[in-house]
Short mmCIF file of C-alpha atoms and ligand atoms in Angstrom, two decimals:
data_model
loop_
_atom_site.label_atom_id
_atom_site.label_comp_id
_atom_site.label_asym_id
_atom_site.label_seq_id
_atom_site.Cartn_x
_atom_site.Cartn_y
_atom_site.Cartn_z
CA UNK A 1 64.71 9.93 68.15
CA UNK A 2 68.52 8.13 68.29
CA UNK A 3 70.85 11.16 68.15
CA UNK A 4 74.16 11.13 66.81
CA UNK A 5 74.84 13.78 67.90
CA UNK A 6 73.44 17.30 70.63
CA UNK A 7 73.48 19.66 72.00
CA UNK A 8 72.41 21.63 74.85
CA UNK A 9 72.83 25.57 75.19
CA UNK A 10 76.47 25.17 73.66
CA UNK A 11 78.83 27.93 73.90
CA UNK A 12 82.07 29.35 71.82
CA UNK A 13 83.71 32.68 73.17
CA UNK A 14 86.74 34.20 71.97
CA UNK A 15 87.57 36.38 74.39
CA UNK A 16 84.33 38.78 75.41
CA UNK A 17 83.04 37.69 71.53
CA UNK A 18 80.00 35.22 71.21
CA UNK A 19 81.08 32.70 67.84
CA UNK A 20 77.57 30.76 69.04
CA UNK A 21 75.79 30.69 71.39
CA UNK A 22 72.67 28.91 73.44
CA UNK A 23 72.81 26.86 70.13
CA UNK A 24 71.05 22.95 70.38
CA UNK A 25 71.09 21.02 67.60
CA UNK A 26 70.04 18.09 67.48
CA UNK A 27 71.25 14.97 64.04
CA UNK A 28 68.81 11.99 63.60
CA UNK A 29 70.69 8.51 63.18
CA UNK A 30 71.38 8.01 59.48
CA UNK A 31 70.39 11.50 58.75
CA UNK A 32 72.22 13.66 55.84
CA UNK A 33 71.97 16.94 58.25
CA UNK A 34 71.88 20.44 56.97
CA UNK A 35 74.07 22.98 58.47
CA UNK A 36 72.81 26.54 56.89
CA UNK A 37 73.53 30.19 57.07
CA UNK A 38 75.51 33.19 56.66
CA UNK A 39 79.72 33.86 56.58
CA UNK A 40 80.51 34.20 60.56
CA UNK A 41 77.84 32.45 61.72
CA UNK A 42 79.52 29.78 63.83
CA UNK A 43 79.55 27.21 61.67
CA UNK A 44 83.05 26.13 61.51
CA UNK A 45 83.36 27.09 65.08
CA UNK A 46 80.29 24.21 65.87
CA UNK A 47 82.32 21.85 63.78
CA UNK A 48 85.42 21.95 65.74
CA UNK A 49 84.08 21.50 68.93
CA UNK A 50 82.31 18.76 68.06
CA UNK A 51 86.24 16.96 66.86
CA UNK A 52 86.76 18.37 69.88
CA UNK A 53 90.27 20.30 68.17
CA UNK A 54 88.23 23.92 70.77
CA UNK A 55 85.72 23.35 74.38
CA UNK A 56 83.04 24.32 74.32
CA UNK A 57 82.87 27.70 77.03
CA UNK A 58 78.86 26.79 78.25
CA UNK A 59 76.15 24.01 77.90
CA UNK A 60 77.42 20.43 76.52
CA UNK A 61 77.40 17.86 73.79
CA UNK A 62 76.80 14.62 73.00
CA UNK A 63 77.98 12.10 70.25
CA UNK A 64 75.93 8.76 70.62
CA UNK A 65 74.52 9.84 73.47
CA UNK A 66 77.87 9.86 75.08
CA UNK A 67 78.78 13.60 76.98
CA UNK A 68 82.10 15.58 76.56
CA UNK A 69 82.41 15.85 80.18
CA UNK A 70 82.31 12.28 79.50
CA UNK A 71 85.60 11.00 79.21
CA UNK A 72 84.15 8.23 77.13
CA UNK A 73 84.26 11.06 74.74
CA UNK A 74 87.53 10.62 73.44
CA UNK A 75 86.01 7.15 72.11
CA UNK A 76 83.24 8.51 70.78
CA UNK A 77 84.48 10.61 68.93
CA UNK A 78 87.14 8.31 66.99
CA UNK A 79 83.68 7.17 65.10
CA UNK A 80 84.01 10.44 63.07
CA UNK A 81 85.17 11.77 60.30
CA UNK A 82 85.99 15.04 59.11
CA UNK A 83 87.25 17.21 56.10
CA UNK A 84 87.16 20.80 57.65
CA UNK A 85 87.20 23.42 55.17
CA UNK A 86 90.10 22.00 53.38
CA UNK A 87 91.22 18.41 53.43
CA UNK A 88 94.44 17.86 55.56
CA UNK A 89 96.58 16.36 52.24
CA UNK A 90 99.94 16.16 52.13
CA UNK A 91 100.71 17.28 48.76
CA UNK A 92 103.83 15.68 47.63
CA UNK A 93 102.53 12.00 47.65
CA UNK A 94 100.87 9.34 46.03
CA UNK A 95 96.59 8.66 47.02
CA UNK A 96 97.96 5.49 48.00
CA UNK A 97 100.57 7.54 50.23
CA UNK A 98 98.07 9.56 51.45
CA UNK A 99 96.06 7.27 53.21
CA UNK A 100 98.57 5.25 54.45
CA UNK A 101 100.09 7.95 56.80
CA UNK A 102 96.29 8.36 58.06
CA UNK A 103 96.14 4.65 58.89
CA UNK A 104 99.17 5.20 60.88
CA UNK A 105 97.51 9.35 62.50
CA UNK A 106 94.85 6.91 63.76
CA UNK A 107 96.87 3.83 64.84
CA UNK A 108 95.74 1.39 63.04
CA UNK A 109 97.74 -2.00 62.17
CA UNK A 110 96.83 -2.28 58.90
CA UNK A 111 96.15 -1.21 55.87
CA UNK A 112 92.42 -3.05 55.58
CA UNK A 113 90.33 -1.41 52.99
CA UNK A 114 92.72 0.43 51.54
CA UNK A 115 91.73 -0.84 47.85
CA UNK A 116 87.90 -0.86 48.87
CA UNK A 117 88.23 3.38 50.03
CA UNK A 118 90.44 4.48 46.59
CA UNK A 119 88.06 2.54 44.80
CA UNK A 120 85.27 3.41 46.04
CA UNK A 121 86.57 7.33 45.51
CA UNK A 122 87.76 7.09 41.83
CA UNK A 123 91.25 7.74 43.09
CA UNK A 124 92.67 3.81 42.51
CA UNK A 125 93.93 4.38 38.91
CA UNK A 126 96.20 7.49 39.85
CA UNK A 127 98.90 5.48 40.54
CA UNK A 128 102.18 7.49 41.25
CA UNK A 129 100.86 10.76 40.56
CA UNK A 130 101.23 13.01 43.91
CA UNK A 131 98.56 15.27 44.91
CA UNK A 132 99.45 17.89 44.16
CA UNK A 133 98.58 17.40 40.18
CA UNK A 134 94.93 16.15 41.34
CA UNK A 135 91.60 18.42 40.16
CA UNK A 136 90.19 20.29 43.17
CA UNK A 137 87.34 17.35 42.69
CA UNK A 138 90.56 14.29 43.45
CA UNK A 139 91.64 16.21 46.40
CA UNK A 140 88.42 16.34 47.30
CA UNK A 141 87.31 12.62 47.42
CA UNK A 142 90.77 11.88 48.58
CA UNK A 143 89.88 14.30 51.22
CA UNK A 144 86.70 12.16 52.04
CA UNK A 145 88.64 8.67 51.72
CA UNK A 146 90.82 9.69 54.49
CA UNK A 147 88.07 11.15 56.33
CA UNK A 148 86.42 6.95 55.81
CA UNK A 149 89.41 5.62 56.81
CA UNK A 150 88.69 3.92 60.20
CA UNK A 151 85.39 3.34 59.24
CA UNK A 152 83.61 5.95 60.69
CA UNK A 153 80.08 6.06 60.74
CA UNK A 154 79.71 9.83 60.99
CA UNK A 155 80.77 12.20 58.51
CA UNK A 156 81.46 16.23 58.71
CA UNK A 157 82.16 17.81 55.92
CA UNK A 158 82.53 21.70 56.25
CA UNK A 159 81.65 23.18 53.10
CA UNK A 160 82.79 20.24 50.30
CA UNK A 161 80.81 21.77 47.23
CA UNK A 162 83.44 25.08 47.53
CA UNK A 163 85.04 25.16 44.19
CA UNK A 164 83.93 22.11 42.14
CA UNK A 165 82.33 22.08 38.75
CA UNK A 166 79.72 20.05 38.27
CA UNK A 167 80.98 17.48 36.98
CA UNK A 168 82.51 17.05 40.70
CA UNK A 169 79.27 18.20 42.30
CA UNK A 170 77.47 15.59 41.31
CA UNK A 171 80.27 12.86 41.85
CA UNK A 172 80.59 14.11 45.63
CA UNK A 173 77.00 14.32 45.42
CA UNK A 174 76.65 10.28 44.33
CA UNK A 175 79.14 9.80 46.68
CA UNK A 176 77.93 10.55 49.56
CA UNK A 177 74.44 9.40 48.96
CA UNK A 178 76.30 5.32 48.47
CA UNK A 179 77.79 5.92 52.04
CA UNK A 180 74.63 7.01 53.63
CA UNK A 181 72.22 4.37 51.80
CA UNK A 182 74.86 1.51 51.93
CA UNK A 183 77.06 1.94 55.04
CA UNK A 184 74.55 4.06 56.73
CA UNK A 185 76.87 6.73 57.14
CA UNK A 186 75.20 9.79 59.21
CA UNK A 187 75.68 13.49 58.00
CA UNK A 188 76.75 16.58 59.10
CA UNK A 189 77.42 18.76 55.69
CA UNK A 190 77.66 22.93 56.26
CA UNK A 191 77.68 24.78 52.25
CA UNK A 192 75.55 27.77 51.27
CA UNK A 193 74.80 26.02 47.94
CA UNK A 194 71.21 24.93 48.89
CA UNK A 195 70.64 24.42 45.68
CA UNK A 196 73.27 22.05 45.23
CA UNK A 197 71.84 20.82 49.42
CA UNK A 198 68.53 20.04 49.12
CA UNK A 199 69.22 17.45 46.59
CA UNK A 200 70.90 15.37 49.35
CA UNK A 201 69.94 16.81 52.73
CA UNK A 202 67.36 14.42 54.55
CA UNK A 203 67.21 17.64 57.42
CA UNK A 204 68.62 21.01 57.85
CA UNK A 205 69.34 23.59 61.04
CA UNK A 206 69.43 27.21 59.71
CA UNK A 207 71.72 28.88 61.35
CA UNK A 208 71.67 32.68 62.49
CA UNK A 209 73.13 35.15 64.95
CA UNK A 210 75.05 32.04 66.28
CA UNK A 211 73.00 29.57 67.41
CA UNK A 212 70.20 26.98 65.51
CA UNK A 213 66.95 29.66 64.64
CA UNK A 214 65.43 26.29 63.12
CA UNK A 215 65.87 22.45 62.24
CA UNK A 216 63.46 21.20 59.39
CA UNK A 217 62.73 17.69 58.33
CA UNK A 218 63.56 17.67 54.25
CA UNK A 219 59.58 15.85 53.96
CA UNK A 220 57.93 19.04 56.12
CA UNK A 221 60.09 21.40 53.51
CA UNK A 222 58.69 19.59 51.27
CA UNK A 223 54.47 20.26 52.59
CA UNK A 224 56.25 24.78 52.31
CA UNK A 225 58.54 23.90 48.69
CA UNK A 226 54.97 22.23 47.03
CA UNK A 227 53.56 24.56 44.13
CA UNK A 228 50.42 25.05 45.10
CA UNK A 229 47.58 28.58 44.33
CA UNK A 230 46.25 30.49 47.36
CA UNK A 231 42.98 32.20 47.53
CA UNK A 232 42.22 35.19 49.33
CA UNK A 233 38.38 34.49 49.50
CA UNK A 234 35.35 36.39 51.54
CA UNK A 235 33.91 32.41 52.18
CA UNK A 236 36.15 29.26 53.43
CA UNK A 237 33.07 27.44 54.16
CA UNK A 238 31.80 27.97 50.71
CA UNK A 239 35.17 27.71 48.99
CA UNK A 240 35.78 24.00 51.31
CA UNK A 241 32.53 22.58 50.30
CA UNK A 242 32.87 23.09 47.00
CA UNK A 243 37.08 22.03 46.58
CA UNK A 244 35.51 18.89 48.40
CA UNK A 245 33.02 18.34 45.34
CA UNK A 246 35.51 18.50 42.60
CA UNK A 247 37.88 16.29 44.98
CA UNK A 248 40.86 19.26 44.88
CA UNK A 249 43.85 18.79 47.11
CA UNK A 250 43.90 22.18 49.67
CA UNK A 251 44.75 23.51 52.91
CA UNK A 252 42.88 25.83 55.24
CA UNK A 253 45.94 28.29 56.12
CA UNK A 254 43.72 31.15 58.06
CA UNK A 255 39.67 32.56 57.81
CA UNK A 256 40.25 33.91 54.61
CA UNK A 257 42.86 31.97 52.94
CA UNK A 258 42.75 28.39 51.35
CA UNK A 259 45.54 26.85 49.31
CA UNK A 260 44.94 24.43 47.25
CA UNK A 261 47.69 21.61 45.60
CA UNK A 262 46.71 20.67 42.34
CA UNK A 263 45.93 22.55 38.66
CA UNK A 264 42.82 23.98 38.57
CA UNK A 265 41.07 26.49 35.65
CA UNK A 266 40.54 29.31 37.82
CA UNK A 267 38.05 31.67 35.81
CA UNK A 268 35.94 28.55 36.40
CA UNK A 269 37.07 28.35 40.08
CA UNK A 270 36.31 31.84 40.90
CA UNK A 271 32.54 32.32 38.46
CA UNK A 272 31.76 28.52 40.10
CA UNK A 273 32.12 30.49 44.06
CA UNK A 274 30.59 33.30 43.11
CA UNK A 275 27.17 31.43 42.70
CA UNK A 276 27.77 30.10 46.11
CA UNK A 277 27.89 34.47 47.19
CA UNK A 278 32.41 33.56 48.50
CA UNK A 279 34.21 36.20 46.35
CA UNK A 280 38.11 35.09 45.10
CA UNK A 281 40.15 38.93 45.96
CA UNK A 282 42.99 37.93 45.63
CA UNK A 283 45.15 34.60 44.07
CA UNK A 284 48.70 34.38 43.38
CA UNK A 285 50.96 30.95 42.97
CA UNK A 286 53.20 30.02 46.09
CA UNK A 287 56.13 27.14 46.23
CA UNK A 288 59.37 28.06 47.66
CA UNK A 289 62.93 26.69 46.67
CA UNK A 290 65.78 26.10 49.80
CA UNK A 291 67.25 29.48 49.16
CA UNK A 292 63.86 31.89 49.98
CA UNK A 293 63.00 29.18 52.91
CA UNK A 294 66.40 30.49 53.95
CA UNK A 295 66.06 34.17 53.52
CA UNK A 296 62.05 34.35 54.98
CA UNK A 297 63.46 32.91 58.35
CA UNK A 298 67.07 34.74 58.78
CA UNK A 299 65.16 38.05 57.73
CA UNK A 300 62.10 37.03 59.91
CA UNK A 301 64.74 36.19 62.32
CA UNK A 302 67.23 39.10 61.95
CA UNK A 303 63.62 40.84 62.70
CA UNK A 304 63.45 39.49 65.73
P1 LIG B 1 81.82 30.83 56.96
O1 LIG B 1 81.05 30.39 56.01
O2 LIG B 1 82.74 32.32 56.33
O3 LIG B 1 83.27 30.05 56.95
P2 LIG B 1 81.56 30.43 59.66
O4 LIG B 1 79.70 29.65 59.28
O5 LIG B 1 82.06 28.95 59.42
O6 LIG B 1 81.59 30.83 58.62
P3 LIG B 1 82.97 30.74 62.57
O7 LIG B 1 83.85 30.92 60.77
O8 LIG B 1 82.50 29.44 63.18
O9 LIG B 1 81.48 30.99 60.77
O10 LIG B 1 83.13 32.24 62.66
C1 LIG B 1 82.33 32.89 63.73
C2 LIG B 1 82.04 33.81 64.14
O11 LIG B 1 83.58 33.87 65.33
C3 LIG B 1 82.98 35.39 63.37
O12 LIG B 1 82.87 36.36 63.60
C4 LIG B 1 84.84 34.93 63.01
O13 LIG B 1 85.34 36.14 63.20
C5 LIG B 1 84.88 34.25 64.79
N1 LIG B 1 86.09 33.88 65.25
C6 LIG B 1 86.13 32.73 64.44
N2 LIG B 1 87.06 31.76 64.69
C7 LIG B 1 87.75 32.77 65.99
C8 LIG B 1 89.01 33.06 66.23
N3 LIG B 1 90.28 31.70 66.90
N4 LIG B 1 89.04 34.33 67.64
C9 LIG B 1 87.89 35.10 67.48
N5 LIG B 1 87.62 35.45 66.39
C10 LIG B 1 86.52 34.31 65.80
#
């Protein structure tokens, strides 16, 4: 697998306090990577390190395979666009002038793509209106356009949904999906809005107590999310035989637990199984949200 970003035992200490420690992370090319963790877990610190705003106190990371210890990391970072916490805008400037500033900052010789970028974020008709009169959604979109100057292929968005109204959230979601699909941009998005994140992310990293406690793809997670009926039975073998006969998708979880992935008439099932010397001791409907998954995982990690 080709990784846009990989970290190895990354650590950042502020005096004696470890904001992140032994952090191992892998962002595949083309992914929309959702970074999830509670306040103070170390998300922004991690993002600052990657963007070169701070230096790690131990461990390494690589961007496009180039180690942070290699001088070429400066060039690799030029391929990254980022919005950390709030977009850095000049509030007294128009959308167009804000973008022009960014072209100058990164030393681009001309304003190629400027009108395409404004159109892309739907700010091409804001004319002389200055950014201070923009809605939060417009500011966020302008921030995204600024991050896109120079045509980066990796975008880092720290809490991009904060404060947006439902319409702003939908617009941002569509924009991220479009950029991912049409321009092949890889995203790292930290967010507390798990429901929203689950609509776009292709993989997740869960951060807790300074480290990534789990990385999982959305497909793997969906397997866990699938609505299912969980049975606790006295005779798994017989239960499996019966489910095979009636062509029911299932998964054996343990020597007394089976998950069934389609709707089933439980009373009929109980009767049928009882004729085969198999008692159903318990059944329950399962199906998780990303939020439940996170809470179970972090709860579990905290009890370690
Ligand atoms: P949030 O979701 O609230 O933004 P976060 O996951 O982004 O949180 P960080 O901002 O990375 O968390 O902070 C991680 C820890 O490091 C926190 O305990 C924070 O107080 C501490 N920290 C961050 N920056 C500094 C600093 N410059 N000096 C000392 N401690 C810091």
